[in-house]
Short mmCIF file of C-alpha atoms in Angstrom, two decimals:
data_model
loop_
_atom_site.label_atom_id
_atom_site.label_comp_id
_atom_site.label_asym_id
_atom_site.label_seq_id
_atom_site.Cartn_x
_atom_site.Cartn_y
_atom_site.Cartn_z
CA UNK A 1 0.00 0.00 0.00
CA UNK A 2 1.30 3.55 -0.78
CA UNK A 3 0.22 4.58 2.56
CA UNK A 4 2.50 2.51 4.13
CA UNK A 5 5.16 4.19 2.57
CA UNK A 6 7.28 6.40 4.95
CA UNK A 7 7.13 10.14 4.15
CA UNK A 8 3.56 9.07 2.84
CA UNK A 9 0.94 12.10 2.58
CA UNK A 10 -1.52 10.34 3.60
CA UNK A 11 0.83 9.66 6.81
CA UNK A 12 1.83 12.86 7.54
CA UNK A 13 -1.60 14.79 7.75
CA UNK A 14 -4.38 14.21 9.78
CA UNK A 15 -7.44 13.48 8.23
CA UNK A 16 -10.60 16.17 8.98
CA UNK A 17 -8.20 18.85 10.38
CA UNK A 18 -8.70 22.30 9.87
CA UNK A 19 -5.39 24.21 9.73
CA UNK A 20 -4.95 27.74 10.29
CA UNK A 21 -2.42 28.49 7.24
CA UNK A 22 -3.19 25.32 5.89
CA UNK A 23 -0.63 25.99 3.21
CA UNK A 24 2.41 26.25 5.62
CA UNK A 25 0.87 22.91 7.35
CA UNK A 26 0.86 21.31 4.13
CA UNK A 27 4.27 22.49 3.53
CA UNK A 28 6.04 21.77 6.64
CA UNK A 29 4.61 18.17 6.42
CA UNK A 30 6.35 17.77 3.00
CA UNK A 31 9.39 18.47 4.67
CA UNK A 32 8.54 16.40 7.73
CA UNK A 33 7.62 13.53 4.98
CA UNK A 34 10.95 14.00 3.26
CA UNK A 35 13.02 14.21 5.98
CA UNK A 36 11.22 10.80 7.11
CA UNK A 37 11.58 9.06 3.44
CA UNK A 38 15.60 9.48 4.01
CA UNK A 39 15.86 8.33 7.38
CA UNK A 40 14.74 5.12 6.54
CA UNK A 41 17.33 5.31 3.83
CA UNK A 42 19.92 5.51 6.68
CA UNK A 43 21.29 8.72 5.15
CA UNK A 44 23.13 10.59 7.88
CA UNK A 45 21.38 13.12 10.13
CA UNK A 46 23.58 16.23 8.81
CA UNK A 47 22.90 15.39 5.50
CA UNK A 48 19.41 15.40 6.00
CA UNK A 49 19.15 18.68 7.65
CA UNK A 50 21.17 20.15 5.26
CA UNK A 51 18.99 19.23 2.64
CA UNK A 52 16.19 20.75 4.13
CA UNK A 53 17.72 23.83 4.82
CA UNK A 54 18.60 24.20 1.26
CA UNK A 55 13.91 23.72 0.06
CA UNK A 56 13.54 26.45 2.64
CA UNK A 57 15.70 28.80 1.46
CA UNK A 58 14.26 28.30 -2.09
CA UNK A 59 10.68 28.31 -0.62
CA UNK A 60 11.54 31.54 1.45
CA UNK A 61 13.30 33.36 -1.95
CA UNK A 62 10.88 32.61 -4.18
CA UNK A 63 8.03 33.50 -1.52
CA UNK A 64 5.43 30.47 -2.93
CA UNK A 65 5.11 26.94 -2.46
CA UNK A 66 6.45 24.09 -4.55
CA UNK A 67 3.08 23.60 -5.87
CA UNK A 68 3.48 26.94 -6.75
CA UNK A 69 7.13 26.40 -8.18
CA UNK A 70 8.05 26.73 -11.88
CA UNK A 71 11.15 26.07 -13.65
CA UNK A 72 11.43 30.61 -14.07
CA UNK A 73 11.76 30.08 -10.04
CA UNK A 74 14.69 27.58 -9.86
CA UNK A 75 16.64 29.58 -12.61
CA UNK A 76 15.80 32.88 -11.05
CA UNK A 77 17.32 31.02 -7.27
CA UNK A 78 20.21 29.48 -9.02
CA UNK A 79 21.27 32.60 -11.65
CA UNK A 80 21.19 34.62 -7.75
CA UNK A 81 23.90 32.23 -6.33
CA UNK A 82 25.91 32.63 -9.20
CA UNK A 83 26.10 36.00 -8.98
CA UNK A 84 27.30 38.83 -5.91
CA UNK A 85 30.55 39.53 -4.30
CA UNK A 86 30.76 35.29 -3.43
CA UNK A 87 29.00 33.26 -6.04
CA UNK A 88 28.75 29.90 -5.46
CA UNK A 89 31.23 27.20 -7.25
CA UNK A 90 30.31 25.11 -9.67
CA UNK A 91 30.06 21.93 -7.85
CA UNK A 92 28.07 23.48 -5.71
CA UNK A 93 25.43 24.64 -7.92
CA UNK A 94 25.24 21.20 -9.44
CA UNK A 95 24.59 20.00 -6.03
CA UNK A 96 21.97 22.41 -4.81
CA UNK A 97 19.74 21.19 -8.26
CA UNK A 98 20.26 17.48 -7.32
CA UNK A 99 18.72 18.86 -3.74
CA UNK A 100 16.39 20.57 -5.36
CA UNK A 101 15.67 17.77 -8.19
CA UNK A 102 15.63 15.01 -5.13
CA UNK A 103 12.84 16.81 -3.52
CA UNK A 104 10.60 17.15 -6.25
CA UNK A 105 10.91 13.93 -7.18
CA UNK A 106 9.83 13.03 -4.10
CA UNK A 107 6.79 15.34 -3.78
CA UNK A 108 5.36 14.75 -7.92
CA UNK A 109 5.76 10.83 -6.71
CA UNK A 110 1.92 9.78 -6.91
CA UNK A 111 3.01 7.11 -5.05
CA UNK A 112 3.40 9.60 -1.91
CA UNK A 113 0.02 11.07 -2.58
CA UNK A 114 0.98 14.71 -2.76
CA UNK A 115 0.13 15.76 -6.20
CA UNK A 116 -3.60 14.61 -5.18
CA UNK A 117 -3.71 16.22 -1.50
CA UNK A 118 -2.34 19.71 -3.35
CA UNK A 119 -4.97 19.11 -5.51
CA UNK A 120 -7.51 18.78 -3.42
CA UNK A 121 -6.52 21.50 -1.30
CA UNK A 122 -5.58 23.94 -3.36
CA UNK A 123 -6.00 23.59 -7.23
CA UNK A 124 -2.24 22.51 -8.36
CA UNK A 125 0.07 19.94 -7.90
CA UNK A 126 3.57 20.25 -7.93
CA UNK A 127 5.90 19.79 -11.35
CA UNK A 128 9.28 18.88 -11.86
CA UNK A 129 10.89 22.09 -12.61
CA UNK A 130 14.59 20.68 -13.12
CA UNK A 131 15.05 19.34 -16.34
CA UNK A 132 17.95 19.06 -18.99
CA UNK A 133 17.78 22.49 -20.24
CA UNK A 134 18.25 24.46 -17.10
CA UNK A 135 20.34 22.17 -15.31
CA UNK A 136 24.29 22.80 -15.08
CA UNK A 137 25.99 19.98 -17.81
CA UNK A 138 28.78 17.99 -15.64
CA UNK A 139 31.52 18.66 -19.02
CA UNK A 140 34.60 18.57 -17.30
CA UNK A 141 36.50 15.42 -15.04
CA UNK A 142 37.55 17.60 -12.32
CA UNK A 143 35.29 20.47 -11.00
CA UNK A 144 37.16 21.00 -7.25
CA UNK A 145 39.17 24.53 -7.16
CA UNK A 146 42.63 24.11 -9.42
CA UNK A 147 44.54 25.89 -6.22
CA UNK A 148 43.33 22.83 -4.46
CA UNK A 149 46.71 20.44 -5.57
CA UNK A 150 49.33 17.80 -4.52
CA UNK A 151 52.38 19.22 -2.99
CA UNK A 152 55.59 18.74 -4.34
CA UNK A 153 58.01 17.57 -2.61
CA UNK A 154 60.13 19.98 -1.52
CA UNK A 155 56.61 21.90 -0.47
CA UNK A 156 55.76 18.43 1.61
CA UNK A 157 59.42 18.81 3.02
CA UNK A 158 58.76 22.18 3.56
CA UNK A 159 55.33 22.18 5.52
CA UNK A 160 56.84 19.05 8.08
CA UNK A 161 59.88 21.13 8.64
CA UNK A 162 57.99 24.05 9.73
CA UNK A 163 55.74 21.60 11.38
CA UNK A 164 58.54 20.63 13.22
CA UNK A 165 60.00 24.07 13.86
CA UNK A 166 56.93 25.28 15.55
CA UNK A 167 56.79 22.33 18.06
CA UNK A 168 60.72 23.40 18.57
CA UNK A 169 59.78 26.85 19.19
CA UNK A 170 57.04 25.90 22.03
CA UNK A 171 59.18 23.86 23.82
CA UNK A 172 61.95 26.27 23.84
CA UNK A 173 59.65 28.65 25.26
CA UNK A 174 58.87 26.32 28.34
CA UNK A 175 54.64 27.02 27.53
CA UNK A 176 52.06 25.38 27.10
CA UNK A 177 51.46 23.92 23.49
CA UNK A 178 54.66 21.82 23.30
CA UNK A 179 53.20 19.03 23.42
CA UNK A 180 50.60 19.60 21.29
CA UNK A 181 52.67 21.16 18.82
CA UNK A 182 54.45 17.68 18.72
CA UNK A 183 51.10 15.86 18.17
CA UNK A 184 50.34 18.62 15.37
CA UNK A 185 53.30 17.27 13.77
CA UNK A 186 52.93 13.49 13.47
CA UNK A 187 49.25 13.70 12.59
CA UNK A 188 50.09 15.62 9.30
CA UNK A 189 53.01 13.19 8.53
CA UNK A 190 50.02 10.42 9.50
CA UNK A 191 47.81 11.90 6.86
CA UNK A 192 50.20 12.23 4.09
CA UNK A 193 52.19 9.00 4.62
CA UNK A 194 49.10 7.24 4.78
CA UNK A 195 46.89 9.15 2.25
CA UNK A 196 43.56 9.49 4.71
CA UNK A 197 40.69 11.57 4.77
CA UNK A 198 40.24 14.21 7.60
CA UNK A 199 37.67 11.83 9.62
CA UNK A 200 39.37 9.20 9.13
CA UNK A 201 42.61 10.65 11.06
CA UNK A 202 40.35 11.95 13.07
CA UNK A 203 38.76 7.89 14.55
CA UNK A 204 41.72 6.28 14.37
CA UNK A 205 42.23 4.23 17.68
CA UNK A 206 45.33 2.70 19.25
CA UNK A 207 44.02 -0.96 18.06
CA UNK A 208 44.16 0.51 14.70
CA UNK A 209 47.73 0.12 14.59
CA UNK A 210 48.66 -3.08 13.03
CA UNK A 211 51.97 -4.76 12.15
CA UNK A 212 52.87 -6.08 8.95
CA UNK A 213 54.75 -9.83 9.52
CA UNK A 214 56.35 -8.92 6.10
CA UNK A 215 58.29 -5.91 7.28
CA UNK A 216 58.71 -5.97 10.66
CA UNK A 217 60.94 -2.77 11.37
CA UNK A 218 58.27 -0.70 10.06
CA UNK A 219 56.39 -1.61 14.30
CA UNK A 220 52.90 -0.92 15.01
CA UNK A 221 52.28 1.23 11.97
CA UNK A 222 53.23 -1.30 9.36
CA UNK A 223 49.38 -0.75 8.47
CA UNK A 224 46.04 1.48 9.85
CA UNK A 225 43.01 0.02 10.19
CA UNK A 226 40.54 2.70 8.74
CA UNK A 227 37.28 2.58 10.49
CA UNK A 228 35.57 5.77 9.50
CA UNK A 229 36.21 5.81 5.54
CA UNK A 230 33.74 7.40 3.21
CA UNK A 231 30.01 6.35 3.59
CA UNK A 232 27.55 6.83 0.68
CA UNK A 233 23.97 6.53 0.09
CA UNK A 234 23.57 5.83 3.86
CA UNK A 235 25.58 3.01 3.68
CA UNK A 236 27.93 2.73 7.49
CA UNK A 237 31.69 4.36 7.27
CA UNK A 238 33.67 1.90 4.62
CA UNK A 239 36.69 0.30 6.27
CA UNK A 240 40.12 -0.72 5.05
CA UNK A 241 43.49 -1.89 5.96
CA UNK A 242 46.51 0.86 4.39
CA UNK A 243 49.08 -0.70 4.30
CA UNK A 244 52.81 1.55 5.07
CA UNK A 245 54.58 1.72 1.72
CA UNK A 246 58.68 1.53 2.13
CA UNK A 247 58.98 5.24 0.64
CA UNK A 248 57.01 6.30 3.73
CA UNK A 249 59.27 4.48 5.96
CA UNK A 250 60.40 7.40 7.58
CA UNK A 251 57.29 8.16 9.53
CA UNK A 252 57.97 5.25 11.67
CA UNK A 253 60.45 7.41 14.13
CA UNK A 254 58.35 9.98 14.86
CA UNK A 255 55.21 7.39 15.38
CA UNK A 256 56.83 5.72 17.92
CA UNK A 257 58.31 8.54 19.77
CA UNK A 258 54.69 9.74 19.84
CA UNK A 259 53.48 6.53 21.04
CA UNK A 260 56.10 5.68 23.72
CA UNK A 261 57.22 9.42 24.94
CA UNK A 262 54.79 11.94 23.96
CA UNK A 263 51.40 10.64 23.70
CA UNK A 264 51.65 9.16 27.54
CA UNK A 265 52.07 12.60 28.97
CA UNK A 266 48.70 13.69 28.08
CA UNK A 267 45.23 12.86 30.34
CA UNK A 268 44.60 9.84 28.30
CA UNK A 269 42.08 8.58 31.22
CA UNK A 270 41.83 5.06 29.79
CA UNK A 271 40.87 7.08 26.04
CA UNK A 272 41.63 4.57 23.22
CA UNK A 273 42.08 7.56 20.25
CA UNK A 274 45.62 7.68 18.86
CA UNK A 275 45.54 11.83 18.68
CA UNK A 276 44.59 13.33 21.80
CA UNK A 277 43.82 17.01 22.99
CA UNK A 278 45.79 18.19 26.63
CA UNK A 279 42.10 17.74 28.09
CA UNK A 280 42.64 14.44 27.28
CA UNK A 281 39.54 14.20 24.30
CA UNK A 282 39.48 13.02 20.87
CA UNK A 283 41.43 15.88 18.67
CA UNK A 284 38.57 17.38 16.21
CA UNK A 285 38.48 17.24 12.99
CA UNK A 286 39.06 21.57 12.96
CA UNK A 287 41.61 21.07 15.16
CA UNK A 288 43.48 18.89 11.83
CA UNK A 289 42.79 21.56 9.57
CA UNK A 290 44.26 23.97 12.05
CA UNK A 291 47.41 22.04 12.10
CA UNK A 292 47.47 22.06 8.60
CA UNK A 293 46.61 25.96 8.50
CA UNK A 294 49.84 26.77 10.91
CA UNK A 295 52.32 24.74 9.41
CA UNK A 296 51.21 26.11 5.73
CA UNK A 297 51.88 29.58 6.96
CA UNK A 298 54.42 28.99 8.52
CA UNK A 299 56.42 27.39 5.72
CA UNK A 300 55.23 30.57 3.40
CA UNK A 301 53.29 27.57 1.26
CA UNK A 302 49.50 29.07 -0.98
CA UNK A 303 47.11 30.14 1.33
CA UNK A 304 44.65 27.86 -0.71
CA UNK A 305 46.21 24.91 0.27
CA UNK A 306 44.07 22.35 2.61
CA UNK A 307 44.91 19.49 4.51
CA UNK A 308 42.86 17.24 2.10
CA UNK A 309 45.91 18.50 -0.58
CA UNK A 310 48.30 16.09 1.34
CA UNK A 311 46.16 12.90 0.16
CA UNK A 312 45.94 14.51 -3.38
CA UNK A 313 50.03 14.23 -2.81
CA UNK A 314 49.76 10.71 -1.51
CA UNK A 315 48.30 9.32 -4.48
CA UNK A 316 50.69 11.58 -6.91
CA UNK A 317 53.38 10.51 -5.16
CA UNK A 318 52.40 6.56 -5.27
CA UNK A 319 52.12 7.00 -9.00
CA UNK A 320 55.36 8.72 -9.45
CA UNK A 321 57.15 5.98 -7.44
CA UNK A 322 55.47 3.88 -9.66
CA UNK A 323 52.54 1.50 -7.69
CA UNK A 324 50.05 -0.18 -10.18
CA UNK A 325 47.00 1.79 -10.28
CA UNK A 326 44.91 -0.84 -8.68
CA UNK A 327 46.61 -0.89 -5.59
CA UNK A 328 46.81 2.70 -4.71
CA UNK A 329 43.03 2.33 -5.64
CA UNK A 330 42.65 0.01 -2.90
CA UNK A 331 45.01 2.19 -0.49
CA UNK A 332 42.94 5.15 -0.68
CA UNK A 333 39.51 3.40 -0.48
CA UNK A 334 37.96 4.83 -3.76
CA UNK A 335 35.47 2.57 -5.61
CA UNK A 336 36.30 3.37 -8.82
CA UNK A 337 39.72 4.30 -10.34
CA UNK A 338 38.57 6.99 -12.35
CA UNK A 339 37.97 9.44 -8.84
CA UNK A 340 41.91 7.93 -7.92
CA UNK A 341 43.05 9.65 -11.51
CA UNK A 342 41.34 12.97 -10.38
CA UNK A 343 43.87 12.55 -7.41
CA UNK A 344 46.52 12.42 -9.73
CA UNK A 345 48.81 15.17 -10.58
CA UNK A 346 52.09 13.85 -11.58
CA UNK A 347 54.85 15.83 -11.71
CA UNK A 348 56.72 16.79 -15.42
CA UNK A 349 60.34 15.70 -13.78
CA UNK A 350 58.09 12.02 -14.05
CA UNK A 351 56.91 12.21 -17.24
CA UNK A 352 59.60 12.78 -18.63
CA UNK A 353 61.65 10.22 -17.00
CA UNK A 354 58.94 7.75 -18.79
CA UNK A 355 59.37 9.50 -21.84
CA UNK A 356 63.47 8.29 -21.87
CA UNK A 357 62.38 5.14 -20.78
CA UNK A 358 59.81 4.77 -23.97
CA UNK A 359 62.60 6.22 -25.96
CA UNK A 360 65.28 3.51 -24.43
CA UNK A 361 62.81 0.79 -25.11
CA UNK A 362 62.00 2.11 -28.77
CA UNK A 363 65.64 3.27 -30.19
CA UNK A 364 67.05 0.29 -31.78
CA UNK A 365 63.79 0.55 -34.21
CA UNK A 366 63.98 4.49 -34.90
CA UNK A 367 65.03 5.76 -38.15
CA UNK A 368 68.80 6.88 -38.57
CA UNK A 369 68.69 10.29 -39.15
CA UNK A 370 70.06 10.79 -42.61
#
């Protein structure tokens, strides 16, 4: 039955009620519905509210209902966001129409019984305003910001050595911050030699550490176990073993002075995360970017730099040292290796070292020049 469905009109209003503004009512149980259809999809709570946020702010700029929407509305909403002192990015717009598109779906569904109650109640139903023609074409591989990059590396030498510096420079002072400083440190090396995500720095646990019994000397961080990878369609965090690569080898030092010297000086109070605050609680995900933000000043690097560059340089890197595709694929946890080439800015100094290779292989076949 469709009025078992969740996010059901039929569900969502009371039957023989009189409502004051009967078209807010109607409204706000639309959202209610909505909002209800993707829980039981499992998609997270954030996303859901975000989502939401987005059909009001249409609904409140437009100043009608969507059975009151047309497809003049949507470009009028969308042309406004591209425009002003801070239009929106691309990406962005193209996800504010899948929002948008979502929705609508959703509420011209017959099988949710809205187009009948707007009917009913007020002499229109609700139309899909989103279609081919005013929707933004996806053209081009790679719509993130081009200042977003992989760091070279001299620029990856650069921002540890600065990340190091500034730890110096706090405990030379005799404050407080030393040790955090230190813990700044390491987590960024963590990141890049590692290639994660932001959350996924962020849950790792001491039992996350694992040894590899192929390379012993490399300790407890032979490999992370990655608990919080990147959930989609409200599917639970994707999890993965990374395993530490021999070019990376030199994070194992600092790891284990972390782990034996530094880490054990903090208010751990029986707390299982690997990177800790001086409170003794789970380091935020901010408080990575603002690691990130410091050590980029202070090594004079692009302001537009992010933290999520250094996993852009991971999987460079990989490729320039010459991994098969497939298993940096399966380092960084993507699904498909076409989003692990978007990752992928290898470095000219590369190419061109496989160009003399091709060249090497090819010259006994080559014309003699006359």
């Amino acid at each position: 039955m469709d009025d078992d469905l969740a996010g059901a009109a039929r569900m969502m209003l009371v039957e023989g009620v009189s409502f004051l503004d009967p078209e807010t009512a109607v409204f706000e149980a639309m959202l209610e519905g909505w909002a209800r259809q993707q829980r039981v999809r499992f998609l997270k709570p954030r996303t859901i509210h975000a989502r939401l946020h987005l059909i009001r702010r249409f609904a409140e700029a437009s100043n009608q209902y969507p059975w009151q929407w047309t497809a003049g509305e949507v470009e009028a909403f969308l042309s406004h966001l591209r425009s002003g002192d801070r239009p929106v990015r691309m990406s962005t717009l193209r996800a504010h129409e899948c929002v948008l598109r979502l929705f609508m779906q959703y509420v011209t569904d017959p099988r949710y019984q809205w187009p009948d109650v707007c009917l009913q109640r007020f002499g229109a139903a609700p139309m899909m305003v989103l279609h081919e023609f005013n929707s933004v074409r996806h053209v081009a591989d790679v719509e993130s910001r081009p200042e977003r990059r992989a760091l070279s590396y001299d620029e990856v030498q650069a921002l540890f050595d600065a990340a190091d510096g500034l730890a110096d420079q706090a405990r030379a002072r005799g404050r407080k911050g030393g040790i955090t400083a230190l813990r700044d440190s390491i987590a960024l090396k963590t990141v890049y030699a590692f290639g994660l995500r932001r959350r996924e720095a962020w849950g790792l646990d001491l039992p996350d550490l694992r040894q590899n019994p192929r390379i012993r000397h490399f300790q407890r961080c032979g490999a992370l176990f990655v608990r919080w990878g990147k959930s989609s369609r409200g599917s639970p965090p994707k999890r993965r073993t990374v395993l530490l690569v021999p070019e990376m080898d030199w994070v194992v030092e600092p790891f284990e002075e972390w782990l034996e010297e530094i880490r054990p000086l903090l208010n751990t109070s029986g707390l299982q995360a690997l990177f800790l605050t001086e409170r003794g609680s789970r380091l935020a995900p901010r408080g990575l970017n603002a690691a990130f933000q410091r050590a980029r000043d202070a090594a004079g690097l692009d302001r537009e730099l992010d933290l999520h560059c250094l996993r852009h340089s991971y999987v460079t890197h990989l490729v320039e040292f010459g991994y098969p595709p497939r298993f940096i694929q399966e380092q960084v946890g993507h699904a498909y290796p076409s989003t692990t080439s978007i990752y992928t800015d290898v470095s000219d100094e590369f190419r061109n070292r496989l160009m003399h290779q091709a060249l090497g292989a090819f010259a006994p076949f080559m014309w003699e020049a006359p």
